[in-house]
Amino acid sequence: MKSYEIVREIFNQCSNNQMRDVHIEEKDVEDPEAYVREFCQGKNASIEKDVRPDGTEIFDINIAGLRQRFSFTPID
């Protein structure tokens, strides 16, 4: 199991409020993609994955029009 800093961003849909909710935690995760799929389980979600050169895995999620992003940065 690998340790990650997980950042979850929830993008605000209101045009007058561009701030986003941000949640940060450190957690041991076996598979970041499985973690995100479990989070979305039972919801009509689209998931896009991107891997940055530094090893950070980014998952952009859309659940019924609500955009969220999970970023998994490995902790050495």
GROMACS .gro file of C-alpha atoms in nm:
model
   76
    1MET     CA    1   0.000   0.000   0.000
    2LYS     CA    2   0.125   0.347  -0.085
    3SER     CA    3   0.082   0.676   0.103
    4TYR     CA    4  -0.073   0.970  -0.081
    5GLU     CA    5  -0.169   1.327  -0.014
    6ILE     CA    6  -0.526   1.335  -0.146
    7VAL     CA    7  -0.675   1.669  -0.246
    8ARG     CA    8  -1.046   1.673  -0.327
    9GLU     CA    9  -1.174   1.989  -0.495
   10ILE     CA   10  -1.544   2.057  -0.542
   11PHE     CA   11  -1.599   2.326  -0.803
   12ASN     CA   12  -1.872   2.578  -0.731
   13GLN     CA   13  -2.141   2.605  -0.999
   14CYS     CA   14  -2.256   2.953  -0.895
   15SER     CA   15  -2.129   3.215  -1.140
   16ASN     CA   16  -2.094   3.474  -0.862
   17ASN     CA   17  -1.878   3.248  -0.643
   18GLN     CA   18  -1.571   3.100  -0.809
   19MET     CA   19  -1.425   2.960  -0.485
   20ARG     CA   20  -1.403   2.585  -0.452
   21ASP     CA   21  -1.427   2.360  -0.151
   22VAL     CA   22  -1.096   2.185  -0.088
   23HIS     CA   23  -1.040   1.884   0.138
   24ILE     CA   24  -0.688   1.754   0.204
   25GLU     CA   25  -0.586   1.431   0.375
   26GLU     CA   26  -0.297   1.185   0.390
   27LYS     CA   27  -0.404   0.827   0.341
   28ASP     CA   28  -0.269   0.484   0.252
   29VAL     CA   29  -0.438   0.370  -0.070
   30GLU     CA   30  -0.382   0.050  -0.266
   31ASP     CA   31  -0.514   0.186  -0.599
   32PRO     CA   32  -0.618   0.553  -0.649
   33GLU     CA   33  -0.846   0.468  -0.943
   34ALA     CA   34  -1.031   0.203  -0.740
   35TYR     CA   35  -1.064   0.457  -0.456
   36VAL     CA   36  -1.228   0.709  -0.691
   37ARG     CA   37  -1.453   0.446  -0.852
   38GLU     CA   38  -1.571   0.338  -0.506
   39PHE     CA   39  -1.646   0.704  -0.422
   40CYS     CA   40  -1.859   0.726  -0.739
   41GLN     CA   41  -2.026   0.387  -0.694
   42GLY     CA   42  -2.398   0.396  -0.763
   43LYS     CA   43  -2.382   0.747  -0.912
   44ASN     CA   44  -2.405   0.844  -1.278
   45ALA     CA   45  -2.046   0.969  -1.302
   46SER     CA   46  -1.793   1.033  -1.574
   47ILE     CA   47  -1.428   1.000  -1.477
   48GLU     CA   48  -1.122   1.128  -1.665
   49LYS     CA   49  -0.770   1.040  -1.553
   50ASP     CA   50  -0.443   1.226  -1.609
   51VAL     CA   51  -0.097   1.140  -1.475
   52ARG     CA   52   0.151   1.422  -1.423
   53PRO     CA   53   0.528   1.380  -1.474
   54ASP     CA   54   0.583   1.392  -1.095
   55GLY     CA   55   0.357   1.086  -1.051
   56THR     CA   56   0.048   1.275  -0.932
   57GLU     CA   57  -0.271   1.107  -1.053
   58ILE     CA   58  -0.556   1.350  -1.130
   59PHE     CA   59  -0.915   1.232  -1.160
   60ASP     CA   60  -1.173   1.479  -1.295
   61ILE     CA   61  -1.522   1.365  -1.205
   62ASN     CA   62  -1.861   1.489  -1.315
   63ILE     CA   63  -2.156   1.364  -1.110
   64ALA     CA   64  -2.489   1.503  -1.233
   65GLY     CA   65  -2.322   1.829  -1.340
   66LEU     CA   66  -2.117   1.873  -1.021
   67ARG     CA   67  -1.746   1.886  -1.107
   68GLN     CA   68  -1.494   1.744  -0.864
   69ARG     CA   69  -1.124   1.667  -0.883
   70PHE     CA   70  -0.921   1.415  -0.684
   71SER     CA   71  -0.541   1.459  -0.689
   72PHE     CA   72  -0.326   1.176  -0.551
   73THR     CA   73   0.033   1.285  -0.487
   74PRO     CA   74   0.268   1.009  -0.366
   75ILE     CA   75   0.436   1.076  -0.032
   76ASP     CA   76   0.796   0.952  -0.033
   0.00000   0.00000   0.00000
